[in-house]
Coordinates of C-alpha atoms in Angstrom, one line a residue:
Chain A
M1152 CA -13.4 -19.8 17.9
K1153 CA -10.3 -18.6 16.0
L1154 CA -8.8 -15.2 14.9
K1155 CA -10.6 -13.4 11.8
S1156 CA -9.3 -13.5 8.4
G1157 CA -6.8 -10.8 8.0
V1158 CA -5.0 -10.9 11.6
I1159 CA -1.2 -11.3 11.5
I1160 CA 1.0 -12.3 13.8
T1161 CA 4.5 -12.0 13.3
E1162 CA 7.9 -11.5 15.3
A1163 CA 10.2 -8.4 14.8
N1164 CA 12.9 -6.7 16.4
G1165 CA 12.9 -9.3 18.7
E1166 CA 9.5 -8.3 19.7
Y1167 CA 5.8 -10.7 19.2
I1168 CA 3.6 -8.3 17.2
A1169 CA -0.4 -8.7 16.5
I1170 CA -1.6 -6.0 13.5
A1171 CA -4.6 -6.7 12.2
A1172 CA -4.8 -6.2 8.3
G1173 CA -8.0 -6.1 5.4
D1174 CA -11.6 -6.4 6.8
A1175 CA -9.8 -7.5 10.8
G1176 CA -8.2 -4.3 9.9
K1177 CA -11.6 -1.9 10.3
N1178 CA -11.6 -2.9 13.9
F1179 CA -8.4 -2.3 15.0
N1180 CA -5.2 -0.5 12.3
G1181 CA -3.0 0.1 15.9
M1182 CA -0.3 -2.9 16.7
I1183 CA -0.4 -5.1 19.9
K1184 CA 3.2 -6.2 21.7
M1185 CA 3.3 -9.3 23.4
N1186 CA 5.1 -11.7 25.1
G1187 CA 6.3 -15.5 23.8
T1188 CA 3.5 -16.7 26.0
A1189 CA 0.5 -14.6 24.6
A1190 CA 1.8 -15.4 21.1
F1191 CA 1.9 -19.0 20.8
I1192 CA -1.7 -18.6 22.2
A1193 CA -2.1 -15.9 19.1
K1194 CA -0.7 -18.6 16.8
L1195 CA -2.7 -21.7 18.1
L1196 CA -5.9 -19.2 17.4
Q1197 CA -4.7 -18.6 13.2
T1198 CA -6.8 -21.7 13.0
D1199 CA -10.0 -22.8 14.9
I1200 CA -9.3 -24.8 18.1
S1201 CA -11.2 -24.7 21.7
E1202 CA -10.6 -22.5 25.0
D1203 CA -9.7 -26.8 26.4
A1204 CA -7.1 -27.6 23.5
I1205 CA -4.9 -23.8 24.0
V1206 CA -4.8 -24.8 27.4
D1207 CA -4.0 -28.9 26.6
A1208 CA -1.0 -27.2 24.2
L1209 CA 0.1 -25.1 26.7
C1210 CA 0.3 -27.4 29.3
N1211 CA 2.6 -29.5 26.4
E1212 CA 4.9 -26.4 25.7
Y1213 CA 5.3 -25.0 29.2
E1214 CA 5.7 -26.5 32.7
V1215 CA 2.8 -24.8 34.2
E1216 CA -0.3 -25.8 36.3
R1217 CA -3.2 -26.3 34.2
E1218 CA -5.3 -23.4 36.1
T1219 CA -2.7 -20.9 35.4
A1220 CA -2.3 -21.9 31.6
R1221 CA -6.2 -21.0 32.0
E1222 CA -6.0 -17.9 33.8
N1223 CA -3.6 -16.6 30.5
T1224 CA -5.8 -18.2 27.8
I1225 CA -9.0 -16.0 28.8
V1226 CA -7.0 -13.1 29.7
I1227 CA -5.2 -13.3 25.9
I1228 CA -8.5 -14.2 24.0
D1229 CA -10.0 -11.2 26.5
K1230 CA -7.7 -8.8 25.4
L1231 CA -8.1 -10.5 21.3
S1232 CA -11.8 -10.1 21.5
S1233 CA -12.4 -7.1 22.7
I1234 CA -10.2 -5.4 20.2
G1235 CA -12.0 -7.1 17.5
L1236 CA -10.0 -9.9 16.3
I1237 CA -11.8 -13.1 17.3
E1238 CA -14.3 -14.6 15.0
K1239 CA -16.0 -16.9 17.4
Chain B
M677 CA -15.5 8.8 24.3
I678 CA -14.8 11.0 21.6
N679 CA -13.6 9.2 18.5
E680 CA -12.8 10.8 14.6
K681 CA -15.8 8.3 14.0
N682 CA -18.0 9.0 15.8
I683 CA -17.5 12.9 16.3
E684 CA -21.0 13.6 14.5
S685 CA -23.0 11.6 16.7
V686 CA -21.7 13.3 19.8
L687 CA -21.7 16.6 18.7
A688 CA -25.5 15.9 17.9
Q689 CA -26.1 14.3 21.2
N690 CA -23.7 16.5 23.5
G691 CA -24.3 20.1 21.4
Y692 CA -21.1 20.4 21.6
I693 CA -17.1 18.7 22.0
V694 CA -13.8 20.1 23.3
A695 CA -11.3 18.2 20.9
P696 CA -7.8 18.4 21.3
V697 CA -5.7 19.6 18.4
K698 CA -3.8 17.7 16.1
G699 CA -1.2 17.9 12.9
D700 CA 0.8 21.6 13.4
S701 CA -1.8 23.4 10.1
M702 CA -3.9 25.7 12.4
L703 CA -0.2 27.2 14.0
P704 CA 0.4 29.2 15.5
M705 CA -3.2 29.6 17.1
L706 CA -3.4 26.2 17.9
D707 CA -0.3 23.8 19.0
E708 CA -1.5 20.6 19.0
N709 CA 0.9 20.0 22.5
Q710 CA -1.2 22.0 24.8
D711 CA -4.8 23.6 23.2
A712 CA -8.0 22.2 22.1
V713 CA -11.2 23.6 20.6
R714 CA -14.7 24.1 21.4
I715 CA -16.6 23.0 18.1
V716 CA -20.6 23.6 17.9
P717 CA -22.7 21.5 15.4
V718 CA -23.9 24.2 12.5
S719 CA -26.5 23.9 10.0
Y720 CA -26.6 27.7 8.8
K721 CA -23.9 29.2 6.0
L722 CA -20.6 30.8 7.8
E723 CA -18.7 33.4 7.3
K724 CA -15.1 34.0 6.1
Y725 CA -12.7 33.8 8.4
D726 CA -14.7 30.8 10.5
I727 CA -13.5 27.8 11.2
P728 CA -15.5 25.0 10.1
L729 CA -14.4 21.2 11.6
Y730 CA -15.4 19.7 7.7
R731 CA -14.8 15.7 6.6
R732 CA -13.3 14.9 3.1
P733 CA -15.1 12.4 1.8
N734 CA -11.4 10.0 2.5
G735 CA -12.8 9.8 6.5
K736 CA -10.8 12.6 7.3
L737 CA -11.7 15.3 9.6
V738 CA -9.8 18.8 9.2
L739 CA -10.2 22.0 11.4
H740 CA -9.1 24.8 9.4
R741 CA -10.3 28.2 7.9
I742 CA -12.8 30.2 5.6
I743 CA -11.3 32.6 2.8
E744 CA -14.0 32.8 0.7
V745 CA -17.4 31.6 0.6
K746 CA -19.0 31.0 -2.5
S747 CA -22.7 29.6 -3.5
N748 CA -22.4 26.0 -2.9
H749 CA -18.6 25.3 -1.0
Y750 CA -16.2 27.9 1.0
I751 CA -13.0 28.4 -0.3
I752 CA -10.4 27.3 2.8
C753 CA -6.7 27.2 4.4
G754 CA -5.1 26.7 7.3
D755 CA -3.6 29.6 9.0
N756 CA 0.3 27.3 8.9
R757 CA -0.8 26.7 5.0
T758 CA -1.0 28.3 1.9
N759 CA -2.7 25.4 -0.2
L760 CA -6.6 26.7 -0.7
E761 CA -9.1 24.0 -0.5
K762 CA -13.0 24.1 -2.1
V763 CA -15.0 22.6 0.4
P764 CA -18.6 21.7 -0.1
F765 CA -21.1 22.5 2.4
K766 CA -22.4 19.5 3.0
W767 CA -19.1 18.5 4.3
V768 CA -19.2 20.9 7.5
I769 CA -19.7 19.4 10.4
G770 CA -19.4 22.0 13.0
V771 CA -17.7 25.2 13.3
A772 CA -15.4 26.2 15.8
E773 CA -16.9 28.6 18.8
G774 CA -13.5 29.0 21.0
F775 CA -10.3 27.4 21.8
Y776 CA -8.0 26.7 24.9
K777 CA -4.4 28.1 24.5
N778 CA -2.4 27.7 27.4
G779 CA -5.1 25.9 29.2
E780 CA -7.0 29.4 28.8
Y781 CA -10.3 30.3 27.1
V782 CA -10.2 32.3 23.9
S783 CA -14.2 32.8 22.0
C784 CA -13.9 33.2 18.6
K785 CA -15.7 36.3 18.8
D786 CA -12.4 37.8 21.2
E787 CA -11.3 41.3 20.0
K788 CA -7.6 40.4 20.4
Y789 CA -8.1 36.9 18.5
L790 CA -10.0 38.7 15.5
E791 CA -6.8 40.9 15.3
Y792 CA -4.8 38.0 14.8
V793 CA -7.1 36.1 12.3
Y794 CA -6.8 39.6 9.9
E795 CA -3.3 39.7 10.8
Q796 CA -2.6 36.1 9.6
C797 CA -5.2 36.2 6.0
K798 CA -3.9 39.8 4.9
D799 CA -1.1 37.4 2.7
I800 CA -2.1 34.5 2.3
E801 CA 0.9 33.5 -0.2
G802 CA 3.2 35.6 2.0
R803 CA 3.2 33.6 4.4
K804 CA 5.8 31.6 6.8
I805 CA 5.1 28.2 7.3
I806 CA 6.2 27.1 10.7
N807 CA 7.6 23.6 10.8
G808 CA 10.5 23.4 12.9
Y809 CA 13.3 25.6 11.4
V810 CA 14.5 28.7 10.0
P811 CA 12.9 31.2 12.8
E812 CA 15.6 34.3 11.4
K813 CA 17.1 34.3 8.5
G814 CA 20.6 33.1 8.3
A815 CA 20.8 31.4 11.8
V816 CA 21.3 27.5 11.6
P817 CA 18.2 26.5 14.2
P818 CA 19.8 24.2 16.8
E819 CA 17.0 21.6 16.2
W820 CA 18.9 20.8 12.7
G821 CA 22.6 19.8 14.0
F822 CA 20.9 17.6 16.6
L823 CA 18.7 15.6 13.9
I824 CA 22.1 14.7 12.1
A825 CA 23.8 13.7 15.6
L826 CA 20.2 11.6 16.3
L827 CA 20.8 10.2 13.1
R828 CA 24.0 9.3 13.1
A829 CA 23.6 7.6 16.3
S830 CA 20.2 5.4 15.2
I831 CA 21.8 4.6 11.7
N832 CA 25.4 3.3 12.8
E833 CA 23.8 1.8 16.0
K834 CA 26.1 4.0 18.6
E835 CA 26.0 6.8 21.0
V836 CA 24.2 10.0 21.0
K837 CA 27.2 12.3 21.7
L838 CA 26.8 14.8 24.0
P839 CA 26.6 17.1 25.6
F840 CA 24.1 18.6 22.9
P841 CA 22.3 22.3 22.5
D842 CA 20.2 22.8 25.7
N843 CA 17.7 24.9 23.7
V844 CA 16.9 22.1 21.2
D845 CA 12.9 22.5 20.9
V846 CA 11.7 18.7 21.1
N847 CA 8.6 19.1 19.5
K848 CA 10.4 21.5 16.7
L849 CA 12.7 18.7 16.3
F850 CA 9.9 16.6 16.4
L851 CA 8.4 18.6 13.1
L852 CA 11.6 18.7 11.5
A853 CA 12.4 14.5 11.6
K854 CA 8.5 14.1 10.7
R855 CA 9.3 16.4 6.8
H856 CA 12.4 14.7 6.2
M857 CA 10.8 11.4 7.2
V858 CA 13.5 10.3 9.6
A859 CA 11.3 10.3 12.8
A860 CA 11.4 6.5 12.6
A861 CA 14.4 6.3 12.3
V862 CA 15.1 8.3 15.5
Y863 CA 12.8 7.6 17.8
R864 CA 15.1 5.2 20.0
K865 CA 17.8 7.7 20.1
V866 CA 15.5 10.5 20.9
A867 CA 13.2 8.1 23.6
E868 CA 17.0 7.8 25.1
V869 CA 18.1 11.4 25.3
F870 CA 14.5 12.7 26.3
P871 CA 12.8 10.5 28.4
D872 CA 10.9 12.4 29.8
S873 CA 9.6 14.7 26.5
P874 CA 5.1 14.8 26.1
T875 CA 6.6 15.4 22.8
L876 CA 7.8 11.1 22.6
D877 CA 3.9 10.0 23.4
K878 CA 3.2 11.0 19.7
W879 CA 6.9 10.3 18.7
K880 CA 6.3 6.4 19.7
N881 CA 2.7 6.4 17.7
L882 CA 4.6 7.1 14.7
S883 CA 7.2 4.9 15.0
D884 CA 4.8 2.0 16.2
M885 CA 2.8 3.0 13.1
N886 CA 5.5 2.9 10.8
L887 CA 6.6 -0.6 11.9
R888 CA 2.8 -1.8 11.5
K889 CA 2.6 0.1 7.6
A890 CA 6.2 -1.9 7.2
I891 CA 5.0 -5.5 8.1
L892 CA 1.6 -5.3 6.3
F893 CA 3.5 -3.7 2.8
D894 CA 6.0 -6.8 3.2
V895 CA 2.4 -9.6 3.8
E896 CA 0.8 -7.7 0.9
R897 CA 3.7 -7.9 -1.2
G898 CA 4.4 -11.2 -1.1
A899 CA 0.6 -11.8 -1.9
I900 CA 1.3 -9.9 -5.2
V901 CA 4.4 -11.5 -6.5
S902 CA 2.8 -14.8 -5.8
E903 CA 0.4 -13.9 -8.0
M904 CA 2.7 -12.1 -10.3
E905 CA 4.6 -15.5 -10.6
K906 CA 1.7 -18.0 -11.3
A907 CA 1.1 -15.9 -14.6
G908 CA 4.4 -16.3 -15.0
I909 CA 5.6 -12.1 -14.7
R910 CA 9.2 -11.9 -13.9
Y911 CA 9.9 -9.1 -11.1
M912 CA 12.9 -7.5 -9.5
F913 CA 12.7 -5.1 -6.4
L914 CA 14.4 -1.5 -6.6
K915 CA 14.5 1.1 -4.1
G916 CA 13.0 1.1 -0.8
I917 CA 12.4 -2.4 -0.8
V918 CA 15.9 -3.2 -0.4
I919 CA 17.4 -0.6 1.4
N920 CA 14.2 -0.9 4.4
E921 CA 16.3 -4.1 5.0
M922 CA 19.7 -1.7 5.7
Y923 CA 18.8 -0.6 8.8
P924 CA 19.3 -1.9 12.1
F925 CA 15.9 -2.2 13.2
K926 CA 12.4 -2.7 10.9
G927 CA 10.3 0.4 10.6
M928 CA 13.6 2.2 11.2
R929 CA 12.9 3.4 7.4
E930 CA 9.4 5.7 6.5
F931 CA 8.2 5.0 3.4
A932 CA 5.1 5.9 0.8
D933 CA 5.2 2.9 -1.7
N934 CA 6.7 -0.2 -2.9
D935 CA 8.5 0.2 -6.1
I936 CA 9.0 -3.4 -8.1
L937 CA 10.3 -3.3 -11.4
Y938 CA 8.5 -6.0 -14.3
D939 CA 8.6 -7.5 -17.3
R940 CA 6.0 -4.6 -18.9
S941 CA 5.2 -7.1 -21.9
K942 CA 2.9 -8.4 -19.6
Q943 CA 1.2 -4.6 -18.9
M944 CA -2.5 -6.2 -18.8
E945 CA -2.1 -9.3 -16.7
L946 CA -0.2 -7.5 -14.0
N947 CA -3.7 -4.8 -14.5
R948 CA -5.4 -8.2 -14.1
I949 CA -4.1 -9.4 -11.1
M950 CA -4.1 -6.0 -9.3
T951 CA -7.5 -5.0 -10.2
D952 CA -8.6 -8.2 -8.9
R953 CA -6.8 -7.5 -5.3
E954 CA -9.2 -4.3 -5.4
Y955 CA -6.7 -1.4 -6.1
D956 CA -7.3 1.6 -8.1
T957 CA -5.2 2.2 -11.4
A958 CA -3.8 5.5 -10.8
S959 CA -1.8 5.4 -14.3
L960 CA -0.7 3.3 -16.8
K961 CA 1.6 5.4 -19.0
G962 CA 4.9 6.9 -18.8
V963 CA 7.5 5.4 -16.4
H964 CA 5.6 3.0 -13.6
D965 CA 2.3 2.0 -12.9
T966 CA 0.2 3.0 -10.5
Y967 CA -2.1 1.4 -7.7
Y968 CA -3.6 2.2 -5.1
R969 CA -5.8 0.7 -2.2
E970 CA -7.1 1.9 1.2
P971 CA -5.8 2.4 3.8
M972 CA -2.9 3.1 2.9
Y973 CA -1.4 0.6 -0.2
N974 CA 0.8 2.3 -2.8
F975 CA 2.5 -0.1 -6.0
E976 CA 4.7 1.8 -8.4
M977 CA 5.0 -1.0 -11.1
H978 CA 8.0 0.0 -13.0
K979 CA 8.1 -0.7 -16.5
M980 CA 12.0 0.7 -16.8
L981 CA 14.0 2.3 -14.6
F982 CA 13.8 6.3 -16.2
S983 CA 12.4 8.1 -18.7
P984 CA 14.0 8.2 -22.0
R985 CA 14.1 11.2 -21.8
H986 CA 16.4 11.7 -18.2
P987 CA 19.6 12.7 -18.6
V988 CA 21.4 9.5 -17.6
A989 CA 18.5 6.9 -19.3
H990 CA 20.9 6.0 -21.9
E991 CA 23.3 4.1 -18.9
F992 CA 19.9 2.0 -18.0
T993 CA 17.7 0.3 -20.8
D994 CA 18.4 -2.7 -20.3
P995 CA 18.0 -2.8 -16.6
W996 CA 17.3 -7.0 -16.7
K997 CA 20.7 -6.9 -18.1
N998 CA 23.3 -8.0 -15.4
A999 CA 20.5 -9.2 -12.4
V1000 CA 20.7 -11.8 -10.4
K1001 CA 18.1 -14.8 -10.6
K1002 CA 16.4 -15.4 -7.2
G1003 CA 13.9 -17.9 -8.4
E1004 CA 11.6 -18.6 -11.4
F1005 CA 10.8 -15.0 -12.2
S1006 CA 12.5 -13.2 -9.3
Y1007 CA 15.4 -11.2 -9.8
A1008 CA 17.9 -8.5 -8.0
Q1009 CA 19.6 -5.8 -8.7
T1010 CA 24.3 -6.9 -8.5
D1011 CA 25.0 -4.8 -5.7
E1012 CA 27.2 -2.9 -8.0
D1013 CA 24.0 -1.8 -10.3
F1014 CA 22.0 -1.2 -7.3
Y1015 CA 24.6 1.4 -5.9
V1016 CA 24.7 3.5 -9.5
Y1017 CA 20.6 3.0 -9.9
F1018 CA 20.6 4.2 -6.8
I1019 CA 22.4 7.5 -6.9
A1020 CA 21.6 7.7 -10.8
H1021 CA 17.9 7.9 -8.9
F1022 CA 19.1 10.4 -6.1
Y1023 CA 20.6 12.8 -8.7
K1024 CA 17.6 13.1 -10.6
H1025 CA 15.5 14.1 -7.7
Y1026 CA 18.2 16.1 -5.6
S1027 CA 18.7 18.5 -8.9
E1028 CA 15.2 18.5 -9.8
G1029 CA 13.7 20.2 -6.2
G1030 CA 16.3 19.0 -3.4
A1031 CA 16.3 15.5 -1.4
G1032 CA 16.0 15.8 2.1
L1033 CA 18.1 13.9 5.2
R1034 CA 16.7 10.0 4.4
S1035 CA 18.4 10.1 1.3
F1036 CA 21.8 10.6 2.9
A1037 CA 21.0 8.0 5.5
D1038 CA 20.0 5.7 3.1
L1039 CA 22.7 6.8 0.8
W1040 CA 24.8 6.0 3.6
L1041 CA 23.7 2.5 4.2
I1042 CA 24.0 1.4 0.7
K1043 CA 27.4 2.9 1.3
K1044 CA 28.2 0.5 3.7
N1045 CA 26.6 -2.6 2.2
T1046 CA 27.7 -2.0 -1.0
L1047 CA 30.7 0.1 -2.0
D1048 CA 32.2 -0.7 1.0
K1049 CA 32.1 -4.8 0.4
N1050 CA 35.0 -6.6 -0.2
G1051 CA 35.4 -7.9 -3.5
I1052 CA 32.9 -4.9 -5.1
D1053 CA 33.7 -3.8 -9.0
R1054 CA 34.9 -0.5 -8.4
K1055 CA 35.8 0.0 -11.8
Y1056 CA 32.9 -1.0 -13.3
I1057 CA 30.9 1.3 -10.8
S1058 CA 33.3 4.1 -12.0
E1059 CA 32.9 3.5 -15.2
R1060 CA 29.1 3.5 -15.3
I1061 CA 29.0 6.4 -13.0
S1062 CA 30.8 8.3 -15.8
R1063 CA 28.8 7.5 -18.5
A1064 CA 25.9 8.6 -16.6
G1065 CA 27.8 11.8 -16.3
I1066 CA 27.3 12.2 -12.5
S1067 CA 30.8 11.3 -10.9
E1068 CA 31.3 14.8 -10.1
F1069 CA 27.7 14.5 -8.4
E1070 CA 28.4 11.1 -6.8
K1071 CA 31.6 12.8 -5.3
E1072 CA 29.6 15.8 -3.8
V1073 CA 27.1 12.9 -1.9
L1074 CA 29.7 11.0 -0.8
D1075 CA 31.3 13.8 1.0
V1076 CA 28.2 14.9 2.7
V1077 CA 27.4 11.6 4.4
E1078 CA 30.9 11.3 5.6
R1079 CA 30.7 14.3 7.1
M1080 CA 27.5 14.2 8.4
F1081 CA 27.6 9.9 9.6
G1082 CA 31.2 9.2 9.5
D1083 CA 33.1 7.9 12.1
T1084 CA 34.6 12.4 12.9
P1085 CA 31.6 13.9 11.6
S1086 CA 32.4 17.8 9.9
E1087 CA 31.2 20.2 8.9
I1088 CA 28.9 20.4 5.6
S1089 CA 29.5 23.9 4.3
P1090 CA 25.9 26.3 5.1
E1091 CA 24.4 26.3 1.7
T1092 CA 24.0 22.5 1.4
L1093 CA 23.4 22.2 4.6
D1094 CA 20.5 25.0 4.1
F1095 CA 19.7 23.6 0.6
I1096 CA 19.7 19.8 2.2
M1097 CA 17.1 21.2 5.4
K1098 CA 14.7 23.1 3.8
S1099 CA 14.4 20.4 0.7
G1100 CA 12.3 17.8 3.2
A1101 CA 12.1 14.0 1.8
Y1102 CA 11.0 14.8 -1.4
G1103 CA 12.8 18.0 -2.6
T1104 CA 10.0 20.9 -2.8
M1105 CA 8.3 22.2 -6.2
L1106 CA 10.0 26.1 -5.4
N1107 CA 13.0 24.4 -5.7
R1108 CA 12.5 22.7 -8.6
I1109 CA 10.9 25.9 -10.3
E1110 CA 13.7 27.7 -9.4
K1111 CA 16.5 26.1 -10.6
H1112 CA 14.5 25.5 -14.0
V1113 CA 14.0 29.9 -14.1
K1114 CA 17.7 29.7 -13.4
N1115 CA 18.5 27.9 -16.2
E1116 CA 16.3 29.1 -18.4
G1117 CA 14.6 31.6 -17.5
K1118 CA 10.8 32.4 -17.1
L1119 CA 9.2 32.6 -20.3
K1120 CA 10.9 29.8 -21.7
Y1121 CA 10.0 27.4 -18.4
V1122 CA 6.4 28.2 -19.2
L1123 CA 6.5 27.9 -22.6
T1124 CA 8.4 24.3 -22.0
R1125 CA 5.1 23.8 -18.9
A1126 CA 1.9 24.3 -20.8
F1127 CA 3.3 23.0 -24.1
P1128 CA 6.2 20.1 -23.3
P1129 CA 8.6 18.9 -26.4
Y1130 CA 8.0 15.7 -28.3
Q1131 CA 10.1 13.3 -25.9
T1132 CA 8.1 14.5 -22.7
M1133 CA 4.6 13.6 -24.6
I1134 CA 5.1 10.5 -25.5
E1135 CA 5.9 9.3 -21.6
I1136 CA 2.2 11.0 -20.8
Y1137 CA 0.8 10.1 -23.7
P1138 CA 2.4 6.9 -25.3
S1139 CA 0.3 7.3 -28.7
V1140 CA 2.1 10.2 -29.5
Y1141 CA 4.7 7.9 -30.4
G1142 CA 6.2 7.6 -34.2
K1143 CA 3.2 10.7 -34.5
P1144 CA 4.3 14.3 -33.7
Y1145 CA 1.4 15.7 -35.6
L1146 CA -0.7 14.5 -33.2
L1147 CA 1.0 17.0 -30.5
P1148 CA -1.9 20.1 -30.5
F1149 CA -4.2 17.4 -29.6
A1150 CA -2.5 16.0 -26.4
W1151 CA -1.5 19.3 -25.8
M1152 CA -5.0 20.2 -25.6
L1153 CA -5.6 17.6 -23.8
R1154 CA -3.2 18.0 -21.1
L1155 CA -4.5 21.7 -20.9
G1156 CA -8.0 20.5 -20.8
R1157 CA -6.9 19.1 -16.9
V1158 CA -6.6 22.0 -16.0
V1159 CA -9.7 22.9 -16.3
F1160 CA -11.8 19.5 -15.2
V1161 CA -8.8 17.5 -12.6
K1162 CA -8.9 19.8 -9.0
K1163 CA -5.3 18.0 -8.1
T1164 CA -3.5 19.7 -11.7
R1165 CA -5.5 22.7 -11.1
T1166 CA -4.0 22.9 -7.5
N1167 CA -0.5 22.2 -8.4
M1168 CA -0.9 24.8 -11.3
K1169 CA -1.9 27.3 -8.8
N1170 CA 0.8 26.8 -6.9
E1171 CA 3.3 26.8 -9.8
V1172 CA 2.3 30.3 -10.9
R1173 CA 2.3 31.5 -7.3
I1174 CA 5.8 30.3 -6.9
L1175 CA 7.0 31.8 -10.7
K1176 CA 5.0 35.5 -9.7
K1177 CA 7.7 36.0 -6.5
L1178 CA 10.8 34.3 -8.3
K1179 CA 13.0 36.5 -10.3
N1180 CA 13.9 36.3 -14.0
N1181 CA 17.2 34.7 -14.3
T1182 CA 20.4 37.0 -15.4
N1183 CA 20.5 35.7 -19.1
G1184 CA 17.0 36.8 -18.9
E1185 CA 14.0 36.2 -21.6

């Protein structure tokens, strides 16, 4: 799975932000502010990646239990999917 | 849940909707802070003074009042507007049956409501528009001074000085800030000072959307200049693109478009790039080419900095002369030239139709980042400003921004404050026409507008250049736009309305 083409993950004013342009922008014309972990996951989703690979990357980047990493991953993926930004 | 996209289907399914009001175009009847409207579907011809809900071809929903009924369209106007709109029957999706005012339901058949309607519609041109300021002649609304104080604190990143007037209406403040395109700039300070205001939600929304717009423009601009570089087209960022970076936070400065100077010999190559990127070419004539793409991308690609007929143009004939090379095809103005160009551009707006608070905030930040910098060549700046004939103007506006935003704020003259605060971000048609009529008289103004001189027509129709015998044909073509192009016709009607109200100048014609 990955983010749809046109989704932009960027940093502004000390916050991480996700917005959508192009075709992705037709489903979502708002803005999401994210914490560092969510932004880390979102950036991984800019290329095609599996849930397990995201969990592995989280565990490597942060000192976190695998179960916690998976829970975080699912929450973020569900949120991005709910606003139509994930291409499966 | 109702949203703007599914209103037609909800109406068809439920037989009615009750929707909150957005915007100020139906004030005083409908206030977006507290009122809602009950809409029912419609399949019959409506009557004068009905309030249809209609969807424009661009998708926008509008709720305004019918002023006249024609054979296949309505003439429509908001209660807080004076410009008329032609709305075909097929755009209409519903009609207001009643509305909730301060929580109480009022039917559109109610006698008191009908009295309001007749009163509101008896003189549309003479309407007083409610936009958050000037409730009484001669009175200075508390919102004016407080908005300037908020802006001062915002762009200087300082505390808002208290005490402040306790009769500030936050919603009026919001409308005023929007008019001057500084609402995003002051949002953070507003949130500190009025944390419990019900207006804060929509203020935050505006601020967030402006940040989103700034990011989207950054990405799109990057893609466009990348293509320009591949095509070997040199370019230079102008005005707002540079000024945006001077504000303390990204997204603080509201803007409508991006301005980029480019090598005019490559116009066709640039047009191909923009067309391939699915932009509509709004214009290739005049000082800049205008490109637009939904939902909001508006790029003005400049071939020159000023029209040759502009009084300051002689000082800006070669914009590339001192340009600093940033990359193989990328250039930037020097700090000195950026400042001089801004002052000249500011002069153009201020003298034509006025300029609002955003321009003054821009000037303050530009001054801090150029004129006040160590090592800046003030002699060079002074000479250029003098040659452009705008030394007095520069002195005047620098004095105003010092009074507005300096360490020790002081009073601005009532006439200047009035002119600035009534201007809004881009000045007004009224200011512009008033100035010309005062200088030239009504007759000359009308004749010049109907039959512009050769120098002006070169800009509008470049093929006239060197062939003044083509002028009469160009005039006819231009007048034809009034007949066949709706926007031109509407602008002309608005000008005529203003002219009718203005007295002739004392030197009179």
